[in-house]
XYZ file of C-alpha atoms in Angstrom:
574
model
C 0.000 0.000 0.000
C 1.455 3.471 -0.968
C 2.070 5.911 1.946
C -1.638 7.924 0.318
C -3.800 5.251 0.931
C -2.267 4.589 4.538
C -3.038 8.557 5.418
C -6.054 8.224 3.778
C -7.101 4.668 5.918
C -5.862 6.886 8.942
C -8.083 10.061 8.050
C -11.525 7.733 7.838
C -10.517 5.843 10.922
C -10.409 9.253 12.489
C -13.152 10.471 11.352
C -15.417 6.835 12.380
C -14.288 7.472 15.460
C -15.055 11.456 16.110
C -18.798 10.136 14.494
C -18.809 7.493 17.281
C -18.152 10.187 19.751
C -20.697 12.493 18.822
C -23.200 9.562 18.627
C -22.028 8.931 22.643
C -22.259 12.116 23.435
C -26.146 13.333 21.954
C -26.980 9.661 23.686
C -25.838 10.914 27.020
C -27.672 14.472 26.357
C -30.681 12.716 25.189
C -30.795 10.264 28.472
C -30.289 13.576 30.681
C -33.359 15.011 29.357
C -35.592 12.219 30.194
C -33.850 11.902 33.174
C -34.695 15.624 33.353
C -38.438 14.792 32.015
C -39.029 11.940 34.741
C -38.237 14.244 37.647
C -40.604 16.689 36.109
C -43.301 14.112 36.365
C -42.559 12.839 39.777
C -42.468 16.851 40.890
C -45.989 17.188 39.165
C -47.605 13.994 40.778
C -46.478 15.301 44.008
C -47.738 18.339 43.343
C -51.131 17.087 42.226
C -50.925 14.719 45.544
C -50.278 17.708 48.082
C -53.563 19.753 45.865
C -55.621 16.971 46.564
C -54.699 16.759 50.172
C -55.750 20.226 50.330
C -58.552 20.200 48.611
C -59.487 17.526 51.105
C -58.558 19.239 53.796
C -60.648 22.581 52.478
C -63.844 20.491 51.833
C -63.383 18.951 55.390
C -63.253 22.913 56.718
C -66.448 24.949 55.318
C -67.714 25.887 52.305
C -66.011 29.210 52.830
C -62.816 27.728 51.153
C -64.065 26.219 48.085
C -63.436 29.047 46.793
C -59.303 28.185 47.583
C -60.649 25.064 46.424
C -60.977 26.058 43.161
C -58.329 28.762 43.050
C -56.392 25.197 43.333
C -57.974 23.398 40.628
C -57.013 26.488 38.583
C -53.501 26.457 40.065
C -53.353 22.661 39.093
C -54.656 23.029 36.167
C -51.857 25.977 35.136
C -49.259 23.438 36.934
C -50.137 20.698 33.928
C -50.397 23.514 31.705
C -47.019 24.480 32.264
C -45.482 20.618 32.908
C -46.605 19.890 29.333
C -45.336 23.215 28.130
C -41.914 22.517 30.261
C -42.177 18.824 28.604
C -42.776 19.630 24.923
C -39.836 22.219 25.334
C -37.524 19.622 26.837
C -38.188 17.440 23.788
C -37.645 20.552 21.184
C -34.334 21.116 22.815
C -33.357 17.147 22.888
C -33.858 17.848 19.038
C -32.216 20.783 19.446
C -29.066 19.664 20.697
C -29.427 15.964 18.603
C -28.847 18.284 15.517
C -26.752 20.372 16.964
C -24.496 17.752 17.606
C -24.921 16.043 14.016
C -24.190 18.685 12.491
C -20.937 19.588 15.126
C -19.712 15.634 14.181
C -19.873 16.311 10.684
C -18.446 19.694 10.902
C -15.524 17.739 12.890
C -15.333 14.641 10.221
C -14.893 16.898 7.851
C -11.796 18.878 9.713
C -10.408 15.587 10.091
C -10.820 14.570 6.417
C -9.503 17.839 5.341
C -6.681 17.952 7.795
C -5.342 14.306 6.776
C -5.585 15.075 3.008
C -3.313 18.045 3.757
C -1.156 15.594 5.741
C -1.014 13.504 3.276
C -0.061 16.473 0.630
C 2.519 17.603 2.648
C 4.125 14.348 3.369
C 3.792 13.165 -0.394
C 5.533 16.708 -1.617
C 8.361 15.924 1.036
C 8.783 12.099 -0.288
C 9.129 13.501 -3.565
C 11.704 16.654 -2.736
C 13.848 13.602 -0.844
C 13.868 11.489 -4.085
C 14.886 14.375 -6.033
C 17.346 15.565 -3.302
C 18.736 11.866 -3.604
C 18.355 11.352 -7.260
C 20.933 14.791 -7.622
C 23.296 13.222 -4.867
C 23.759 10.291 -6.961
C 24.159 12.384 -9.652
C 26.914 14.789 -8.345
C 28.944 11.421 -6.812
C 28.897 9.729 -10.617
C 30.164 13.244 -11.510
C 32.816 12.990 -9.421
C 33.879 9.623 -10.018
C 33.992 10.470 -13.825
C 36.253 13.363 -12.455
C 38.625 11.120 -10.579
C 39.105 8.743 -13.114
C 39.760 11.474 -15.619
C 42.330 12.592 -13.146
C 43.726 9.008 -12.648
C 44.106 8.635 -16.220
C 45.529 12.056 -16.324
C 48.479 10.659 -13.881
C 49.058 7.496 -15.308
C 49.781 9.408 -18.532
C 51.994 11.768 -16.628
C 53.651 8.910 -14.859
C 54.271 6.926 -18.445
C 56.037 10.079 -19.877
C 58.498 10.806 -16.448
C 59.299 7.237 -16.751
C 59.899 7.965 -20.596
C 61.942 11.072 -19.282
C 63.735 9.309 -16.634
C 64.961 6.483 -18.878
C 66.059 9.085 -21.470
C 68.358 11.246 -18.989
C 69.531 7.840 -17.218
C 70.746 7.094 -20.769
C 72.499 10.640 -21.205
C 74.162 10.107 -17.511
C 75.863 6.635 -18.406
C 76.827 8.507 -21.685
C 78.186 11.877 -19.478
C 79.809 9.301 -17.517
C 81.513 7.308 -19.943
C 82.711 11.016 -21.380
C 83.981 11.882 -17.744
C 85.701 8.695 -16.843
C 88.047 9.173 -19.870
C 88.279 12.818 -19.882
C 89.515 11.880 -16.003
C 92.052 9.106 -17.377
C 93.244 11.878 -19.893
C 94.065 14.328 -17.289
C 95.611 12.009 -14.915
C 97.899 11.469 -17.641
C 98.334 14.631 -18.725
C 99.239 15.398 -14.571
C 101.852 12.299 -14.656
C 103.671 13.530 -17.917
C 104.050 17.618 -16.319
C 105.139 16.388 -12.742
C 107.201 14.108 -14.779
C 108.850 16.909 -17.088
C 108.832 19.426 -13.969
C 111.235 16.826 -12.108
C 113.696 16.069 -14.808
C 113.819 20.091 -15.585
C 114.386 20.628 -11.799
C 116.049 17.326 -10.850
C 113.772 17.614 -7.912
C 111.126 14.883 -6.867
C 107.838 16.215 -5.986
C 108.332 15.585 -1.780
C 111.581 17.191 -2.296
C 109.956 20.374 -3.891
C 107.203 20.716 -1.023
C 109.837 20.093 1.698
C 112.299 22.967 -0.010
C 108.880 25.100 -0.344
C 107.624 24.286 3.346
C 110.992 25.036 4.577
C 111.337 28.507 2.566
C 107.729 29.402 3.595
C 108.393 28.441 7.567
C 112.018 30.784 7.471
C 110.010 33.831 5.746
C 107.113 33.444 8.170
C 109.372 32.858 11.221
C 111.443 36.075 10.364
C 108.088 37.905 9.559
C 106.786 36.982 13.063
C 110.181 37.682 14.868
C 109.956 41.310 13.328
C 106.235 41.697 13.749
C 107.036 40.734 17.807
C 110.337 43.146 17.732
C 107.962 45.830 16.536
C 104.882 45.190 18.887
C 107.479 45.033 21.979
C 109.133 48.522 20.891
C 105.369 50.115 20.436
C 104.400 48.561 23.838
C 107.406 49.730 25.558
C 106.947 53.335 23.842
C 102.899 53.248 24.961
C 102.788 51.159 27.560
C 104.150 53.438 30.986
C 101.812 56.035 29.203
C 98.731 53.911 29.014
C 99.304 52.311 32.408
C 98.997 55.900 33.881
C 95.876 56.301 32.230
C 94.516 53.397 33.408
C 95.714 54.023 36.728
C 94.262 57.303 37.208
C 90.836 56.247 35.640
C 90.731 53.776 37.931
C 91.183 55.579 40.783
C 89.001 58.205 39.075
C 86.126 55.524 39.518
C 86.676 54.393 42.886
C 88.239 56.703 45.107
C 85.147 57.793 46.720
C 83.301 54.581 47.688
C 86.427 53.270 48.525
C 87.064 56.064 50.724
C 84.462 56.338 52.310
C 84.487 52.496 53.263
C 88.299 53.539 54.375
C 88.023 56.254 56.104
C 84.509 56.760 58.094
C 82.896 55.236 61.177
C 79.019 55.523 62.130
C 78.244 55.620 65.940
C 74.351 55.479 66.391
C 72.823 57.860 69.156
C 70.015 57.416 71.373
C 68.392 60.485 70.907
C 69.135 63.496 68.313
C 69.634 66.073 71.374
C 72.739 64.506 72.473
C 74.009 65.822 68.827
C 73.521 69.347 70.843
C 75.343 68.147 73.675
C 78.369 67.378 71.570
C 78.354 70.307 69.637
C 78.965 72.073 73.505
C 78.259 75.757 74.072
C 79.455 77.488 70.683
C 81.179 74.957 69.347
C 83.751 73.990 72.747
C 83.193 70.291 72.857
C 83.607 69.463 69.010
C 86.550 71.754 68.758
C 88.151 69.872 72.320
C 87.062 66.421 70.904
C 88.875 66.892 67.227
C 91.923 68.575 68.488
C 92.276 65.450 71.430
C 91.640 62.593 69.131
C 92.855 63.841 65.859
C 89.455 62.423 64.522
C 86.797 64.529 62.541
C 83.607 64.590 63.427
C 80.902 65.128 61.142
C 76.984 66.208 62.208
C 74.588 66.513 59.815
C 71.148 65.926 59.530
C 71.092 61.762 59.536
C 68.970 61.224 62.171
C 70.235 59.776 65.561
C 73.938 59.424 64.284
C 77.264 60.983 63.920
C 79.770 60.091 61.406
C 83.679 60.318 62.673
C 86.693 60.774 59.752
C 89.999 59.927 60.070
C 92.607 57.899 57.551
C 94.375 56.605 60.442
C 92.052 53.329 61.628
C 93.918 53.123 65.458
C 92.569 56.733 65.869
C 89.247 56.723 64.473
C 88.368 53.710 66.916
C 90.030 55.542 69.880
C 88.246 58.259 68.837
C 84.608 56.100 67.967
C 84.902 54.577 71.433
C 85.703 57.936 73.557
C 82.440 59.224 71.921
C 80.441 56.079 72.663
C 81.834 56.628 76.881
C 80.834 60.273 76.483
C 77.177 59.525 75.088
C 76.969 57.015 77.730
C 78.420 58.806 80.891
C 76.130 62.177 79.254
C 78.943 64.459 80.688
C 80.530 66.389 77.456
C 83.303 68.859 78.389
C 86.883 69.984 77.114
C 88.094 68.035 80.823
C 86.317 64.993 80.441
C 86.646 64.498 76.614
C 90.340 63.996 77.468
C 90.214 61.667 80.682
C 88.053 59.610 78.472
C 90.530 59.748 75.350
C 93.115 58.159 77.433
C 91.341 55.461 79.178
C 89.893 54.918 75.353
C 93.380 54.762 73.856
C 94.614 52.414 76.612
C 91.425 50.250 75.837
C 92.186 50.067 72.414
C 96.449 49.488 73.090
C 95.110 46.461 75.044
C 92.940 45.200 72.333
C 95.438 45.123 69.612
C 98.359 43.318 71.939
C 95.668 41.038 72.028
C 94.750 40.253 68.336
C 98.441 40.590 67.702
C 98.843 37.884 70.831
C 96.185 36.071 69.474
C 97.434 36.276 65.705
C 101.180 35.196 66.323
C 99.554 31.701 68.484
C 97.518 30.619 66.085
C 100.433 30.962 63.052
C 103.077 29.814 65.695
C 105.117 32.323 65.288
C 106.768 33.209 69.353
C 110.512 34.671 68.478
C 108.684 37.905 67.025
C 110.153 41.641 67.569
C 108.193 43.499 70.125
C 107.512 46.171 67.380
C 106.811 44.700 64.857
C 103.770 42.580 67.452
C 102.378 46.494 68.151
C 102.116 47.510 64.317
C 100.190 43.691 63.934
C 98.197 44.980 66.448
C 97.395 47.835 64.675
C 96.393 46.238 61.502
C 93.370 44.435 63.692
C 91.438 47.771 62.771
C 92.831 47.909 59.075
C 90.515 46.602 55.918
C 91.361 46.094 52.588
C 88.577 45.897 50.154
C 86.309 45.009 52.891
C 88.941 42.287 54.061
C 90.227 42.209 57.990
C 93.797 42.442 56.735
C 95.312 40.686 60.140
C 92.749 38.120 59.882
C 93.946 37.982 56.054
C 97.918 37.516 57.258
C 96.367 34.498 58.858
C 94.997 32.947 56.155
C 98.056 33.593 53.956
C 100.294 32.100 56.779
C 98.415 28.948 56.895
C 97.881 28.491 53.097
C 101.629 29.299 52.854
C 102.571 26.735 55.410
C 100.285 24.153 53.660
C 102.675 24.598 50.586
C 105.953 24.804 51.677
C 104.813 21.497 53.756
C 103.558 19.525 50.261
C 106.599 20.958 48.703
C 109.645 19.904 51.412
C 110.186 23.248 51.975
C 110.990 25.374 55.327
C 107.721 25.639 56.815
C 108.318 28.024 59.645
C 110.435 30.592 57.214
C 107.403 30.182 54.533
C 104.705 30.899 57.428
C 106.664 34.118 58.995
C 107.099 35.911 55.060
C 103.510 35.195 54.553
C 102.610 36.093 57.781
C 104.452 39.665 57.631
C 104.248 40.721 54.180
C 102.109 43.492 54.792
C 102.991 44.678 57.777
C 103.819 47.915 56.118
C 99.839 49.116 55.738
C 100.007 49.781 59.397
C 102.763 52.766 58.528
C 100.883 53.449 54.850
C 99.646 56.962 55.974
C 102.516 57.778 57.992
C 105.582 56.793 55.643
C 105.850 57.488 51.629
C 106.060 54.648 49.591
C 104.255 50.821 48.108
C 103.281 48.855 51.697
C 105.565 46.309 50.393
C 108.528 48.331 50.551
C 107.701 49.596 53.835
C 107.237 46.097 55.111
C 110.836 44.702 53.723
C 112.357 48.327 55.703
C 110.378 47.205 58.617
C 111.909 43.837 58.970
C 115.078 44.323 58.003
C 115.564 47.170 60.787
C 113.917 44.748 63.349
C 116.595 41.753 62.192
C 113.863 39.540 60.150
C 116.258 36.973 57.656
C 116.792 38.244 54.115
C 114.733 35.525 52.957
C 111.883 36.762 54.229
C 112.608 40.655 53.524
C 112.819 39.397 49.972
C 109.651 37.917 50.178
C 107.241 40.754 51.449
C 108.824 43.188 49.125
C 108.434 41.094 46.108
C 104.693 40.374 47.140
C 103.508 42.837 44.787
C 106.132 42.651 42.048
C 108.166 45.951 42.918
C 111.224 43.860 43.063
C 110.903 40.491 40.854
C 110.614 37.449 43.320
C 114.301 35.628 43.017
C 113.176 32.869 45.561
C 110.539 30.385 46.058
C 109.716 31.647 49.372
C 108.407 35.028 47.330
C 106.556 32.798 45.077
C 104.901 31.356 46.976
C 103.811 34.405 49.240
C 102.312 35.838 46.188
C 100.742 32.675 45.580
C 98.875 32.722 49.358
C 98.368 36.290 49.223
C 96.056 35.771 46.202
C 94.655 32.496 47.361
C 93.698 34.013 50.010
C 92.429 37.619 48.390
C 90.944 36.286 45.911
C 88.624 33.547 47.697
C 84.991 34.246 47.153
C 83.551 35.983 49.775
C 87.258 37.538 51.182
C 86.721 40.892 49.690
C 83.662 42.783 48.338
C 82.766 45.696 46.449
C 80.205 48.538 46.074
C 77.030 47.338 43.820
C 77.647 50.266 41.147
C 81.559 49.193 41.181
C 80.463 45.709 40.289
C 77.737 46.265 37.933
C 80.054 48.840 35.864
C 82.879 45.935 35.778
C 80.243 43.054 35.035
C 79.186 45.426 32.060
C 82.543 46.520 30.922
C 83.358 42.956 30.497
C 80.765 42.262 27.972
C 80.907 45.699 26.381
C 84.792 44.702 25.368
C 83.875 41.072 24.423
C 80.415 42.144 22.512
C 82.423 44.963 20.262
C 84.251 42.037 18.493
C 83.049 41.236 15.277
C 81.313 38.243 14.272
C 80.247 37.837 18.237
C 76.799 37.258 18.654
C 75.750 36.856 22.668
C 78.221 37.584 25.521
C 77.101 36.320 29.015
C 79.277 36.871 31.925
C 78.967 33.888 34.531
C 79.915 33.772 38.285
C 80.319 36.649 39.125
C 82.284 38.257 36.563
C 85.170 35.393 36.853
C 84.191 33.670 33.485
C 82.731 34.930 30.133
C 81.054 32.999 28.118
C 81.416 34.288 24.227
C 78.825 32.937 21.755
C 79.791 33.506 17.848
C 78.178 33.345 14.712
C 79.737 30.073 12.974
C 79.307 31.536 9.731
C 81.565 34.844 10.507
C 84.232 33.621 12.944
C 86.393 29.870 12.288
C 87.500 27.464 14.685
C 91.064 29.630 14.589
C 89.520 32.710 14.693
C 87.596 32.109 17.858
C 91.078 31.224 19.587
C 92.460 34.561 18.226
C 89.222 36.248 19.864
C 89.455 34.436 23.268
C 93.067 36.058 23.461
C 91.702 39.554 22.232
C 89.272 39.439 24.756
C 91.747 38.357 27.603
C 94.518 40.644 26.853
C 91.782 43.596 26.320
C 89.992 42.936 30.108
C 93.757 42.708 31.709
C 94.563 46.341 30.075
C 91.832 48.098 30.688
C 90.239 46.280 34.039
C 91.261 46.038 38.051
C 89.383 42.758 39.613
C 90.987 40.282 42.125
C 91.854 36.864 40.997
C 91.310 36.099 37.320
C 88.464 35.738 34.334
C 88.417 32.654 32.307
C 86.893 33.831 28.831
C 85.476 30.736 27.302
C 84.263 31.368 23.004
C 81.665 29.200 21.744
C 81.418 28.147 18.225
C 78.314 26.393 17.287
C 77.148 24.947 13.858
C 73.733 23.641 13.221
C 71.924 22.061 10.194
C 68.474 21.098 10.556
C 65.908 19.662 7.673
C 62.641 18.072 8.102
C 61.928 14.852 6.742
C 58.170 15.269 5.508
């Protein structure tokens, strides 16, 4: 059966059944009206009883009702009027309503007809768009197959004539290299016959002529490179006293004032900002007593709760720091008491460097020491060197010292007192001209120390070339132990200017590409672009770089500068 007739089956079954329920349905009205009728009737008969009861009842009074009586009998006989009337309008509206619903059931079989031949429209139009829909999908995918197998046939044409190519140029290739392989034999040949001629001309074989070239080529560039040295010695010598005074006074240009300050100035902390009133004194008395007793400078400004004290001479600046700390404390500040208090200082600070000096010479081993020279260590207790305790750094160098003349059979107790005394000059620095290692060598010499060791702390520093392994090795210490990270320090800016120096010089170099400066500034790592610098170049650069930081740099130990050359080829396998 075709989809129509099935809507159409569907529509009358609809439709039988909305007839069936409009049937039911004027049924039930017409059973409610009788129902409706029958109560009527009962309501009537009662009626009629309860008239005749009183119609009884009035011809059982007098005579004087009959005329109720009748008024009843007229009543009643309106009553039956009316129940017909009521009756015979019950039944017009059961017919009423039996139409009425007829004609609503055929009004609503016809809805239903109508609605399921639209239905069945709709849903035959949609069938037949979906076969068309379908019947053009087929069409496009034939299409398309014709397409591909034009294109297949296409390729296999293409594929026929690049195997026709292929074979033709694989032909031409054994034919080029047939050609090649005897144009090759030809000039081997033709090679053998002019070496041969060139060795009976110069009755040389061919080693012999490279070895006579090699060795003509190594004399010219050996006398080249001796002359290119002689010349770059006499322009360094010329330049080089010049330049080194440049460099020098740059340097000191730079640091001078951080490192003075750190040299030179102490901080004592107050506990309230009127004792700075106090100290001034009564127009300037107390300040004026203080700076003439001590020898020490002091400086009030407007830091809050602190003083700062000056002096180059580190004894007298901490005489000086701890007679102002007694004075705060005490709270009496006059020209009298500044001195009693200067003295009892100074003796304070006597006692405290006999002991670090005390203290020092046990722990080195050293007992056989001049008086003297045990004062000036004293001294050097309050002495720093680039942030460095330098007593506490004559008893590093001692030990590390000792530790090498040990592993190398040497004398250990001559090796520990050089080390140990080589700069005992800084404690006379500001009071005698000249290098602290000078000073040092005068200062024991004239208190009977052995040559050995004079030689030693004057050639500490190079201002007298080391002639004995004693001095060698006391340079050797003195750096191990200077140069140790964490010994000596530096201001942030000082270090930050060095760290970019450093890879200013090594990025200014052509062919360089990145320049990253590792711990701390003690190696340099050089990255170059392969294509611009060779494996040889990149060793010429490394030395550039090196020779270039020693010139124009001052830093403590040394800087390893490290060039990487990479080379990279990358393809992609698809």
């Amino acid at each position: 059966m075709t989809p129509l007739v099935w809507v159409l089956v569907v529509a009358v079954v609809v439709l039988a059944g909305a007839v069936v329920a409009g049937l039911v349905i004027g049924a039930r009205t017409v059973r409610n009206l009788q129902e409706s009728r029958s109560a009527d009737h009962e309501n009537r008969e009662r009626t009629l009883h309860a008239a005749k009861a009183k119609v009884d009842d009035a011809n059982a009074k007098a005579a004087s009702v009959r005329a109720e009586v009748a008024a009843a009998k007229a009543e009643a006989t309106a009553a039956r009027a009316e129940a017909r009337r009521v009756l015979e309008s019950a039944h017009e509206e059961a017919d009423t309503i039996l139409e009425h619903a007829h004609r609503q059931a055929e009004s609503d079989a016809e809805q239903v007809r109508t609605a399921a031949r639209r239905s069945g429209e709709r849903e035959v139009a949609l069938l037949n768009t979906t076969v068309k829909e379908q019947a053009a999908e087929v069409e496009r995918r034939a299409a398309r197959i014709d397409e591909r197998e034009r294109l297949h046939a296409d390729e296999v044409e293409r594929l026929v004539e690049r195997e026709r190519r292929l074979a033709a140029m694989d032909a031409d290739l054994s034919a080029r290299e047939a050609a090649l392989s005897g144009r090759e034999a030809e000039v081997a040949e033709a090679e053998e016959q002019r070496r041969r001629e060139l060795e009976r001309i110069a009755n040389l074989t061919a080693e012999q002529a490279r070895a006579e070239l090699i060795e003509g080529i190594e004399a010219q560039a050996k006398r080249e490179a001796a002359i290119l040295v002689r010349d770059i010695e006499t322009e360094a010598k010329r330049t080089g006293d010049t330049r080194a005074r440049h460099i020098v006074v740059d340097a000191i240009q730079r640091i001078a004032s951080e490192q003075t300050a750190e040299s030179v100035v102490s901080v004592l902390h107050l506990p309230s900002d009127e004792m700075k009133g106090r100290i001034i004194g009564r127009e300037g008395r107390n300040i004026r007593a203080f700076e003439s007793t001590t020898g020490v400078n002091l400086i009030i400004d407007d830091t809050p709760e602190a003083v700062l004290l000056s002096c180059f001479d580190p004894v007298r600046r901490e005489v000086g720091r701890l007679t102002l700390e007694k004075l705060v404390l005490d709270g009496r500040i006059h020209p009298h008491r500044i001195e009693e208090v200067f003295e009892s200082a100074k003796n304070e600070v006597d006692r405290l460097c006999e002991r670090a000096a005390e203290e020092a010479l046990v722990d080195v081993g050293i007992t056989d020491l001049h008086p003297e020279l045990a004062t000036l260590l004293g001294r050097l207790r309050y002495r720093t060197s680039y942030g460095q305790n330098v007593l506490k750094h004559l008893v590093e160098t001692a030990h590390i010292a000792g530790i090498m003349a040990a592993e190398l059979g040497l004398d250990v107790a001559t090796m520990k007192r050089a080390a140990f005394l080589h700069d005992i000059g800084k404690a006379l620095t500001h009071e005698v001209e000249g290098s602290h290692a000078l000073i040092g060598a005068d200062l024991a010499r004239k208190y009977g120390e052995s040559e050995d060791v004079v030689h030693a702390i004057e050639a500490h520093h190079n201002e007298v070339p080391p002639q004995t392994i004693e001095a060698v090795l006391t340079q050797a210490a003195d750096a191990c132990s200077g140069g140790r990270p964490g010994a000596r320090r530096e201001s942030l800016e000082a270090y930050v200017k060095r760290l970019e120096r450093i890879e200013e010089i090594a990025g200014g170099k052509p062919g360089v590409d990145k320049v990253f400066a590792m711990q701390a500034g003690r190696e340099i790592r050089v990255m170059v672009r392969p294509e611009d610098v060779d494996d040889i170049g990149a060793a010429v650069l490394a030395r550039d770089v090196a020779k270039q930081i020693e010139e124009e740099l001052t830093y403590p130990g040394q800087i390893r500068v490290t060039v990487v050359r990479e080379s990279r080829v990358t393809e992609l396998a698809r």
